Structure formats: structure tokens, C-alpha cells
Amino acid sequence: LVVHIGESKSFKITGLPAGYTEKDLVFTSKDNAIAQVSASGVISGYTVGSTSVDISTSDGKYSLRGNVLVTKG
């Protein structure tokens, strides 16, 4: 996902494990100085760089990692 400084975007969730909803997802940014992610998965760019966002189910059974690149607008 590419986001500009001061911009916000969401990861597109295209599928979930059986029995889970989007409310069961937990989002965590590896480096909040570069990009922060809200509880609903909205990513905001703060400074140029790259980081990753981990998306996991609240019970920890499933997880994945998405890359985020923050650029100047």
C-alpha cells in the first residue's frame, strides 16, 4: 500500500477465515513514526519511509502482514 504524508487509506479486506468478521481483526503498525493504523484499519502516513502493518484475528489464530510505503505528496 502506498500512502502520501498526511493521507489516509485502508487495506482492502477481500476475505476472512470462516467464523470471523472485520470486527475480529486487530491492526498493528511496526513503526508508528512512519505510519499509524487505526482500530478499523485506516492507515495514515506521517513521514517518508516504509513499514509494515500486521493484521491478526483477536484470538491470534490467523495473521498476515502488509507493507506500507509513505511518500511525499
PDB file of N, CA, C and O in Angstrom:
ATOM      1  N   LEU A   1       0.848  -1.169   0.000  1.00  0.00           N
ATOM      2  CA  LEU A   1       0.000   0.000   0.000  1.00  0.00           C
ATOM      3  C   LEU A   1       0.895   1.234   0.000  1.00  0.00           C
ATOM      4  O   LEU A   1       1.826   1.306   0.801  1.00  0.00           O
ATOM      5  N   VAL A   2       0.629   2.181  -0.874  1.00  0.00           N
ATOM      6  CA  VAL A   2       1.374   3.438  -0.918  1.00  0.00           C
ATOM      7  C   VAL A   2       0.451   4.545  -0.421  1.00  0.00           C
ATOM      8  O   VAL A   2      -0.693   4.665  -0.860  1.00  0.00           O
ATOM      9  N   VAL A   3       0.955   5.333   0.513  1.00  0.00           N
ATOM     10  CA  VAL A   3       0.197   6.445   1.075  1.00  0.00           C
ATOM     11  C   VAL A   3       1.134   7.651   1.152  1.00  0.00           C
ATOM     12  O   VAL A   3       2.323   7.500   1.400  1.00  0.00           O
ATOM     13  N   HIS A   4       0.613   8.830   0.894  1.00  0.00           N
ATOM     14  CA  HIS A   4       1.410  10.057   0.984  1.00  0.00           C
ATOM     15  C   HIS A   4       1.371  10.592   2.417  1.00  0.00           C
ATOM     16  O   HIS A   4       0.441  10.304   3.169  1.00  0.00           O
ATOM     17  N   ILE A   5       2.369  11.395   2.769  1.00  0.00           N
ATOM     18  CA  ILE A   5       2.369  12.056   4.071  1.00  0.00           C
ATOM     19  C   ILE A   5       1.072  12.864   4.200  1.00  0.00           C
ATOM     20  O   ILE A   5       0.690  13.587   3.285  1.00  0.00           O
ATOM     21  N   GLY A   6       0.393  12.710   5.312  1.00  0.00           N
ATOM     22  CA  GLY A   6      -0.853  13.434   5.569  1.00  0.00           C
ATOM     23  C   GLY A   6      -2.088  12.786   4.961  1.00  0.00           C
ATOM     24  O   GLY A   6      -3.199  13.263   5.163  1.00  0.00           O
ATOM     25  N   GLU A   7      -1.914  11.688   4.253  1.00  0.00           N
ATOM     26  CA  GLU A   7      -3.023  10.992   3.610  1.00  0.00           C
ATOM     27  C   GLU A   7      -3.404   9.753   4.424  1.00  0.00           C
ATOM     28  O   GLU A   7      -2.591   9.211   5.160  1.00  0.00           O
ATOM     29  N   SER A   8      -4.638   9.312   4.272  1.00  0.00           N
ATOM     30  CA  SER A   8      -5.097   8.092   4.933  1.00  0.00           C
ATOM     31  C   SER A   8      -5.728   7.161   3.912  1.00  0.00           C
ATOM     32  O   SER A   8      -6.443   7.611   3.017  1.00  0.00           O
ATOM     33  N   LYS A   9      -5.443   5.880   4.045  1.00  0.00           N
ATOM     34  CA  LYS A   9      -6.009   4.842   3.188  1.00  0.00           C
ATOM     35  C   LYS A   9      -6.275   3.607   4.026  1.00  0.00           C
ATOM     36  O   LYS A   9      -5.711   3.439   5.097  1.00  0.00           O
ATOM     37  N   SER A  10      -7.093   2.714   3.484  1.00  0.00           N
ATOM     38  CA  SER A  10      -7.395   1.454   4.157  1.00  0.00           C
ATOM     39  C   SER A  10      -6.903   0.278   3.332  1.00  0.00           C
ATOM     40  O   SER A  10      -6.902   0.337   2.104  1.00  0.00           O
ATOM     41  N   PHE A  11      -6.484  -0.790   4.010  1.00  0.00           N
ATOM     42  CA  PHE A  11      -6.243  -2.045   3.319  1.00  0.00           C
ATOM     43  C   PHE A  11      -7.593  -2.583   2.878  1.00  0.00           C
ATOM     44  O   PHE A  11      -8.583  -2.469   3.604  1.00  0.00           O
ATOM     45  N   LYS A  12      -7.651  -3.166   1.706  1.00  0.00           N
ATOM     46  CA  LYS A  12      -8.882  -3.774   1.232  1.00  0.00           C
ATOM     47  C   LYS A  12      -8.924  -5.215   1.731  1.00  0.00           C
ATOM     48  O   LYS A  12      -8.064  -6.023   1.378  1.00  0.00           O
ATOM     49  N   ILE A  13      -9.883  -5.509   2.568  1.00  0.00           N
ATOM     50  CA  ILE A  13     -10.058  -6.855   3.107  1.00  0.00           C
ATOM     51  C   ILE A  13     -10.944  -7.621   2.128  1.00  0.00           C
ATOM     52  O   ILE A  13     -12.098  -7.264   1.919  1.00  0.00           O
ATOM     53  N   THR A  14     -10.398  -8.679   1.519  1.00  0.00           N
ATOM     54  CA  THR A  14     -11.153  -9.403   0.494  1.00  0.00           C
ATOM     55  C   THR A  14     -11.678 -10.745   0.972  1.00  0.00           C
ATOM     56  O   THR A  14     -12.472 -11.372   0.282  1.00  0.00           O
ATOM     57  N   GLY A  15     -11.231 -11.193   2.116  1.00  0.00           N
ATOM     58  CA  GLY A  15     -11.708 -12.473   2.629  1.00  0.00           C
ATOM     59  C   GLY A  15     -11.281 -12.649   4.073  1.00  0.00           C
ATOM     60  O   GLY A  15     -10.271 -12.107   4.497  1.00  0.00           O
ATOM     61  N   LEU A  16     -12.082 -13.378   4.807  1.00  0.00           N
ATOM     62  CA  LEU A  16     -11.791 -13.646   6.215  1.00  0.00           C
ATOM     63  C   LEU A  16     -11.932 -15.138   6.476  1.00  0.00           C
ATOM     64  O   LEU A  16     -12.707 -15.824   5.789  1.00  0.00           O
ATOM     65  N   PRO A  17     -11.215 -15.665   7.471  1.00  0.00           N
ATOM     66  CA  PRO A  17     -11.411 -17.067   7.831  1.00  0.00           C
ATOM     67  C   PRO A  17     -12.860 -17.302   8.273  1.00  0.00           C
ATOM     68  O   PRO A  17     -13.524 -16.398   8.793  1.00  0.00           O
ATOM     69  N   ALA A  18     -13.333 -18.510   8.062  1.00  0.00           N
ATOM     70  CA  ALA A  18     -14.706 -18.859   8.442  1.00  0.00           C
ATOM     71  C   ALA A  18     -14.949 -18.560   9.915  1.00  0.00           C
ATOM     72  O   ALA A  18     -14.116 -18.858  10.773  1.00  0.00           O
ATOM     73  N   GLY A  19     -16.079 -17.928  10.194  1.00  0.00           N
ATOM     74  CA  GLY A  19     -16.464 -17.633  11.572  1.00  0.00           C
ATOM     75  C   GLY A  19     -15.963 -16.300  12.102  1.00  0.00           C
ATOM     76  O   GLY A  19     -16.236 -15.953  13.247  1.00  0.00           O
ATOM     77  N   TYR A  20     -15.220 -15.525  11.287  1.00  0.00           N
ATOM     78  CA  TYR A  20     -14.677 -14.245  11.715  1.00  0.00           C
ATOM     79  C   TYR A  20     -15.316 -13.110  10.912  1.00  0.00           C
ATOM     80  O   TYR A  20     -15.693 -13.292   9.758  1.00  0.00           O
ATOM     81  N   THR A  21     -15.389 -11.936  11.534  1.00  0.00           N
ATOM     82  CA  THR A  21     -15.853 -10.730  10.856  1.00  0.00           C
ATOM     83  C   THR A  21     -14.752  -9.680  10.951  1.00  0.00           C
ATOM     84  O   THR A  21     -13.765  -9.868  11.671  1.00  0.00           O
ATOM     85  N   GLU A  22     -14.924  -8.570  10.268  1.00  0.00           N
ATOM     86  CA  GLU A  22     -13.923  -7.495  10.330  1.00  0.00           C
ATOM     87  C   GLU A  22     -13.765  -6.963  11.755  1.00  0.00           C
ATOM     88  O   GLU A  22     -12.715  -6.448  12.106  1.00  0.00           O
ATOM     89  N   LYS A  23     -14.784  -7.101  12.579  1.00  0.00           N
ATOM     90  CA  LYS A  23     -14.695  -6.650  13.977  1.00  0.00           C
ATOM     91  C   LYS A  23     -13.723  -7.501  14.792  1.00  0.00           C
ATOM     92  O   LYS A  23     -13.287  -7.095  15.858  1.00  0.00           O
ATOM     93  N   ASP A  24     -13.378  -8.683  14.278  1.00  0.00           N
ATOM     94  CA  ASP A  24     -12.439  -9.572  14.969  1.00  0.00           C
ATOM     95  C   ASP A  24     -10.981  -9.280  14.627  1.00  0.00           C
ATOM     96  O   ASP A  24     -10.088  -9.949  15.131  1.00  0.00           O
ATOM     97  N   LEU A  25     -10.727  -8.297  13.765  1.00  0.00           N
ATOM     98  CA  LEU A  25      -9.370  -8.007  13.323  1.00  0.00           C
ATOM     99  C   LEU A  25      -8.680  -6.980  14.211  1.00  0.00           C
ATOM    100  O   LEU A  25      -9.304  -6.036  14.687  1.00  0.00           O
ATOM    101  N   VAL A  26      -7.385  -7.179  14.413  1.00  0.00           N
ATOM    102  CA  VAL A  26      -6.539  -6.270  15.189  1.00  0.00           C
ATOM    103  C   VAL A  26      -5.424  -5.802  14.252  1.00  0.00           C
ATOM    104  O   VAL A  26      -4.750  -6.627  13.625  1.00  0.00           O
ATOM    105  N   PHE A  27      -5.238  -4.488  14.156  1.00  0.00           N
ATOM    106  CA  PHE A  27      -4.238  -3.895  13.264  1.00  0.00           C
ATOM    107  C   PHE A  27      -3.123  -3.281  14.102  1.00  0.00           C
ATOM    108  O   PHE A  27      -3.389  -2.568  15.070  1.00  0.00           O
ATOM    109  N   THR A  28      -1.866  -3.528  13.712  1.00  0.00           N
ATOM    110  CA  THR A  28      -0.715  -3.004  14.441  1.00  0.00           C
ATOM    111  C   THR A  28       0.351  -2.542  13.452  1.00  0.00           C
ATOM    112  O   THR A  28       0.766  -3.311  12.585  1.00  0.00           O
ATOM    113  N   SER A  29       0.805  -1.290  13.595  1.00  0.00           N
ATOM    114  CA  SER A  29       1.886  -0.773  12.759  1.00  0.00           C
ATOM    115  C   SER A  29       3.226  -1.095  13.413  1.00  0.00           C
ATOM    116  O   SER A  29       3.382  -0.950  14.626  1.00  0.00           O
ATOM    117  N   LYS A  30       4.173  -1.514  12.593  1.00  0.00           N
ATOM    118  CA  LYS A  30       5.511  -1.816  13.122  1.00  0.00           C
ATOM    119  C   LYS A  30       6.261  -0.545  13.521  1.00  0.00           C
ATOM    120  O   LYS A  30       7.055  -0.562  14.449  1.00  0.00           O
ATOM    121  N   ASP A  31       5.997   0.573  12.825  1.00  0.00           N
ATOM    122  CA  ASP A  31       6.682   1.833  13.114  1.00  0.00           C
ATOM    123  C   ASP A  31       5.681   2.990  13.040  1.00  0.00           C
ATOM    124  O   ASP A  31       5.401   3.506  11.967  1.00  0.00           O
ATOM    125  N   ASN A  32       5.158   3.385  14.187  1.00  0.00           N
ATOM    126  CA  ASN A  32       4.155   4.453  14.255  1.00  0.00           C
ATOM    127  C   ASN A  32       4.697   5.815  13.836  1.00  0.00           C
ATOM    128  O   ASN A  32       3.925   6.711  13.533  1.00  0.00           O
ATOM    129  N   ALA A  33       6.009   5.998  13.819  1.00  0.00           N
ATOM    130  CA  ALA A  33       6.575   7.277  13.385  1.00  0.00           C
ATOM    131  C   ALA A  33       6.402   7.450  11.872  1.00  0.00           C
ATOM    132  O   ALA A  33       6.298   8.568  11.378  1.00  0.00           O
ATOM    133  N   ILE A  34       6.357   6.349  11.138  1.00  0.00           N
ATOM    134  CA  ILE A  34       6.182   6.389   9.679  1.00  0.00           C
ATOM    135  C   ILE A  34       4.706   6.356   9.313  1.00  0.00           C
ATOM    136  O   ILE A  34       4.222   7.178   8.543  1.00  0.00           O
ATOM    137  N   ALA A  35       3.989   5.396   9.849  1.00  0.00           N
ATOM    138  CA  ALA A  35       2.565   5.255   9.555  1.00  0.00           C
ATOM    139  C   ALA A  35       1.856   4.661  10.763  1.00  0.00           C
ATOM    140  O   ALA A  35       2.374   3.748  11.402  1.00  0.00           O
ATOM    141  N   GLN A  36       0.682   5.184  11.052  1.00  0.00           N
ATOM    142  CA  GLN A  36      -0.141   4.660  12.133  1.00  0.00           C
ATOM    143  C   GLN A  36      -1.380   4.019  11.541  1.00  0.00           C
ATOM    144  O   GLN A  36      -1.839   4.411  10.472  1.00  0.00           O
ATOM    145  N   VAL A  37      -1.923   3.049  12.240  1.00  0.00           N
ATOM    146  CA  VAL A  37      -3.126   2.365  11.775  1.00  0.00           C
ATOM    147  C   VAL A  37      -4.163   2.396  12.890  1.00  0.00           C
ATOM    148  O   VAL A  37      -3.847   2.163  14.056  1.00  0.00           O
ATOM    149  N   SER A  38      -5.396   2.721  12.520  1.00  0.00           N
ATOM    150  CA  SER A  38      -6.481   2.791  13.496  1.00  0.00           C
ATOM    151  C   SER A  38      -7.036   1.395  13.765  1.00  0.00           C
ATOM    152  O   SER A  38      -6.712   0.433  13.060  1.00  0.00           O
ATOM    153  N   ALA A  39      -7.906   1.298  14.749  1.00  0.00           N
ATOM    154  CA  ALA A  39      -8.533   0.026  15.092  1.00  0.00           C
ATOM    155  C   ALA A  39      -9.376  -0.520  13.945  1.00  0.00           C
ATOM    156  O   ALA A  39      -9.599  -1.725  13.851  1.00  0.00           O
ATOM    157  N   SER A  40      -9.820   0.364  13.051  1.00  0.00           N
ATOM    158  CA  SER A  40     -10.626  -0.078  11.906  1.00  0.00           C
ATOM    159  C   SER A  40      -9.785  -0.298  10.648  1.00  0.00           C
ATOM    160  O   SER A  40     -10.329  -0.578   9.580  1.00  0.00           O
ATOM    161  N   GLY A  41      -8.462  -0.141  10.741  1.00  0.00           N
ATOM    162  CA  GLY A  41      -7.584  -0.436   9.617  1.00  0.00           C
ATOM    163  C   GLY A  41      -7.263   0.729   8.712  1.00  0.00           C
ATOM    164  O   GLY A  41      -6.727   0.535   7.626  1.00  0.00           O
ATOM    165  N   VAL A  42      -7.538   1.944   9.140  1.00  0.00           N
ATOM    166  CA  VAL A  42      -7.192   3.120   8.338  1.00  0.00           C
ATOM    167  C   VAL A  42      -5.745   3.502   8.639  1.00  0.00           C
ATOM    168  O   VAL A  42      -5.378   3.717   9.791  1.00  0.00           O
ATOM    169  N   ILE A  43      -4.934   3.578   7.576  1.00  0.00           N
ATOM    170  CA  ILE A  43      -3.511   3.846   7.718  1.00  0.00           C
ATOM    171  C   ILE A  43      -3.236   5.290   7.350  1.00  0.00           C
ATOM    172  O   ILE A  43      -3.672   5.764   6.301  1.00  0.00           O
ATOM    173  N   SER A  44      -2.510   6.003   8.220  1.00  0.00           N
ATOM    174  CA  SER A  44      -2.163   7.406   7.994  1.00  0.00           C
ATOM    175  C   SER A  44      -0.654   7.540   7.905  1.00  0.00           C
ATOM    176  O   SER A  44       0.072   7.024   8.760  1.00  0.00           O
ATOM    177  N   GLY A  45      -0.195   8.236   6.852  1.00  0.00           N
ATOM    178  CA  GLY A  45       1.234   8.437   6.655  1.00  0.00           C
ATOM    179  C   GLY A  45       1.736   9.674   7.388  1.00  0.00           C
ATOM    180  O   GLY A  45       1.107  10.722   7.332  1.00  0.00           O
ATOM    181  N   TYR A  46       2.888   9.542   8.062  1.00  0.00           N
ATOM    182  CA  TYR A  46       3.438  10.653   8.847  1.00  0.00           C
ATOM    183  C   TYR A  46       4.798  11.127   8.366  1.00  0.00           C
ATOM    184  O   TYR A  46       5.098  12.308   8.423  1.00  0.00           O
ATOM    185  N   THR A  47       5.655  10.213   7.925  1.00  0.00           N
ATOM    186  CA  THR A  47       6.973  10.599   7.442  1.00  0.00           C
ATOM    187  C   THR A  47       7.415   9.609   6.359  1.00  0.00           C
ATOM    188  O   THR A  47       6.950   8.471   6.346  1.00  0.00           O
ATOM    189  N   VAL A  48       8.273  10.052   5.459  1.00  0.00           N
ATOM    190  CA  VAL A  48       8.717   9.204   4.354  1.00  0.00           C
ATOM    191  C   VAL A  48       9.437   7.970   4.897  1.00  0.00           C
ATOM    192  O   VAL A  48      10.283   8.072   5.786  1.00  0.00           O
ATOM    193  N   GLY A  49       9.077   6.827   4.368  1.00  0.00           N
ATOM    194  CA  GLY A  49       9.718   5.582   4.761  1.00  0.00           C
ATOM    195  C   GLY A  49       8.823   4.399   4.483  1.00  0.00           C
ATOM    196  O   GLY A  49       7.755   4.532   3.897  1.00  0.00           O
ATOM    197  N   SER A  50       9.280   3.239   4.909  1.00  0.00           N
ATOM    198  CA  SER A  50       8.475   2.033   4.741  1.00  0.00           C
ATOM    199  C   SER A  50       8.349   1.327   6.081  1.00  0.00           C
ATOM    200  O   SER A  50       9.243   1.391   6.926  1.00  0.00           O
ATOM    201  N   THR A  51       7.231   0.668   6.252  1.00  0.00           N
ATOM    202  CA  THR A  51       6.968  -0.090   7.461  1.00  0.00           C
ATOM    203  C   THR A  51       6.001  -1.203   7.098  1.00  0.00           C
ATOM    204  O   THR A  51       5.678  -1.400   5.928  1.00  0.00           O
ATOM    205  N   SER A  52       5.555  -1.924   8.068  1.00  0.00           N
ATOM    206  CA  SER A  52       4.565  -2.966   7.818  1.00  0.00           C
ATOM    207  C   SER A  52       3.438  -2.833   8.823  1.00  0.00           C
ATOM    208  O   SER A  52       3.598  -2.244   9.897  1.00  0.00           O
ATOM    209  N   VAL A  53       2.299  -3.380   8.437  1.00  0.00           N
ATOM    210  CA  VAL A  53       1.137  -3.426   9.315  1.00  0.00           C
ATOM    211  C   VAL A  53       0.742  -4.889   9.464  1.00  0.00           C
ATOM    212  O   VAL A  53       0.573  -5.600   8.471  1.00  0.00           O
ATOM    213  N   ASP A  54       0.666  -5.328  10.702  1.00  0.00           N
ATOM    214  CA  ASP A  54       0.215  -6.687  10.981  1.00  0.00           C
ATOM    215  C   ASP A  54      -1.290  -6.661  11.190  1.00  0.00           C
ATOM    216  O   ASP A  54      -1.816  -5.783  11.884  1.00  0.00           O
ATOM    217  N   ILE A  55      -1.962  -7.623  10.581  1.00  0.00           N
ATOM    218  CA  ILE A  55      -3.413  -7.776  10.742  1.00  0.00           C
ATOM    219  C   ILE A  55      -3.619  -9.180  11.286  1.00  0.00           C
ATOM    220  O   ILE A  55      -3.197 -10.162  10.670  1.00  0.00           O
ATOM    221  N   SER A  56      -4.253  -9.267  12.445  1.00  0.00           N
ATOM    222  CA  SER A  56      -4.465 -10.584  13.047  1.00  0.00           C
ATOM    223  C   SER A  56      -5.875 -10.672  13.610  1.00  0.00           C
ATOM    224  O   SER A  56      -6.536  -9.657  13.832  1.00  0.00           O
ATOM    225  N   THR A  57      -6.327 -11.894  13.810  1.00  0.00           N
ATOM    226  CA  THR A  57      -7.607 -12.086  14.486  1.00  0.00           C
ATOM    227  C   THR A  57      -7.375 -11.871  15.980  1.00  0.00           C
ATOM    228  O   THR A  57      -6.268 -12.079  16.478  1.00  0.00           O
ATOM    229  N   SER A  58      -8.401 -11.442  16.664  1.00  0.00           N
ATOM    230  CA  SER A  58      -8.261 -11.102  18.083  1.00  0.00           C
ATOM    231  C   SER A  58      -7.818 -12.294  18.922  1.00  0.00           C
ATOM    232  O   SER A  58      -7.194 -12.109  19.974  1.00  0.00           O
ATOM    233  N   ASP A  59      -8.087 -13.512  18.468  1.00  0.00           N
ATOM    234  CA  ASP A  59      -7.638 -14.690  19.213  1.00  0.00           C
ATOM    235  C   ASP A  59      -6.234 -15.147  18.816  1.00  0.00           C
ATOM    236  O   ASP A  59      -5.698 -16.100  19.371  1.00  0.00           O
ATOM    237  N   GLY A  60      -5.633 -14.461  17.815  1.00  0.00           N
ATOM    238  CA  GLY A  60      -4.270 -14.765  17.406  1.00  0.00           C
ATOM    239  C   GLY A  60      -4.100 -15.990  16.522  1.00  0.00           C
ATOM    240  O   GLY A  60      -2.983 -16.359  16.177  1.00  0.00           O
ATOM    241  N   LYS A  61      -5.197 -16.624  16.104  1.00  0.00           N
ATOM    242  CA  LYS A  61      -5.094 -17.833  15.284  1.00  0.00           C
ATOM    243  C   LYS A  61      -4.628 -17.551  13.859  1.00  0.00           C
ATOM    244  O   LYS A  61      -3.979 -18.386  13.240  1.00  0.00           O
ATOM    245  N   TYR A  62      -4.973 -16.382  13.329  1.00  0.00           N
ATOM    246  CA  TYR A  62      -4.636 -16.043  11.953  1.00  0.00           C
ATOM    247  C   TYR A  62      -3.981 -14.668  11.916  1.00  0.00           C
ATOM    248  O   TYR A  62      -4.367 -13.778  12.668  1.00  0.00           O
ATOM    249  N   SER A  63      -3.010 -14.514  11.024  1.00  0.00           N
ATOM    250  CA  SER A  63      -2.373 -13.205  10.875  1.00  0.00           C
ATOM    251  C   SER A  63      -1.752 -13.081   9.495  1.00  0.00           C
ATOM    252  O   SER A  63      -1.489 -14.080   8.824  1.00  0.00           O
ATOM    253  N   LEU A  64      -1.536 -11.843   9.090  1.00  0.00           N
ATOM    254  CA  LEU A  64      -0.816 -11.548   7.863  1.00  0.00           C
ATOM    255  C   LEU A  64      -0.167 -10.191   8.022  1.00  0.00           C
ATOM    256  O   LEU A  64      -0.484  -9.425   8.924  1.00  0.00           O
ATOM    257  N   ARG A  65       0.759  -9.903   7.128  1.00  0.00           N
ATOM    258  CA  ARG A  65       1.500  -8.642   7.196  1.00  0.00           C
ATOM    259  C   ARG A  65       1.400  -7.955   5.844  1.00  0.00           C
ATOM    260  O   ARG A  65       1.565  -8.578   4.804  1.00  0.00           O
ATOM    261  N   GLY A  66       1.102  -6.661   5.877  1.00  0.00           N
ATOM    262  CA  GLY A  66       1.064  -5.854   4.664  1.00  0.00           C
ATOM    263  C   GLY A  66       2.123  -4.777   4.728  1.00  0.00           C
ATOM    264  O   GLY A  66       2.403  -4.233   5.804  1.00  0.00           O
ATOM    265  N   ASN A  67       2.740  -4.486   3.604  1.00  0.00           N
ATOM    266  CA  ASN A  67       3.773  -3.457   3.545  1.00  0.00           C
ATOM    267  C   ASN A  67       3.151  -2.106   3.241  1.00  0.00           C
ATOM    268  O   ASN A  67       2.205  -2.012   2.443  1.00  0.00           O
ATOM    269  N   VAL A  68       3.710  -1.065   3.855  1.00  0.00           N
ATOM    270  CA  VAL A  68       3.248   0.302   3.662  1.00  0.00           C
ATOM    271  C   VAL A  68       4.437   1.162   3.275  1.00  0.00           C
ATOM    272  O   VAL A  68       5.479   1.120   3.944  1.00  0.00           O
ATOM    273  N   LEU A  69       4.291   1.917   2.211  1.00  0.00           N
ATOM    274  CA  LEU A  69       5.310   2.858   1.774  1.00  0.00           C
ATOM    275  C   LEU A  69       4.706   4.260   1.862  1.00  0.00           C
ATOM    276  O   LEU A  69       3.658   4.529   1.272  1.00  0.00           O
ATOM    277  N   VAL A  70       5.364   5.131   2.626  1.00  0.00           N
ATOM    278  CA  VAL A  70       4.899   6.520   2.768  1.00  0.00           C
ATOM    279  C   VAL A  70       5.822   7.401   1.936  1.00  0.00           C
ATOM    280  O   VAL A  70       7.047   7.349   2.062  1.00  0.00           O
ATOM    281  N   THR A  71       5.213   8.208   1.068  1.00  0.00           N
ATOM    282  CA  THR A  71       5.961   9.085   0.173  1.00  0.00           C
ATOM    283  C   THR A  71       5.501  10.520   0.340  1.00  0.00           C
ATOM    284  O   THR A  71       4.452  10.781   0.930  1.00  0.00           O
ATOM    285  N   LYS A  72       6.282  11.447  -0.209  1.00  0.00           N
ATOM    286  CA  LYS A  72       5.844  12.861  -0.248  1.00  0.00           C
ATOM    287  C   LYS A  72       4.759  12.983  -1.295  1.00  0.00           C
ATOM    288  O   LYS A  72       4.790  12.315  -2.314  1.00  0.00           O
ATOM    289  N   GLY A  73       3.780  13.838  -1.043  1.00  0.00           N
ATOM    290  CA  GLY A  73       2.684  14.045  -1.980  1.00  0.00           C
ATOM    291  C   GLY A  73       3.146  14.750  -3.161  1.00  0.00           C
ATOM    292  O   GLY A  73       3.014  14.692  -4.273  1.00  0.00           O
TER     293      GLY A  73
END
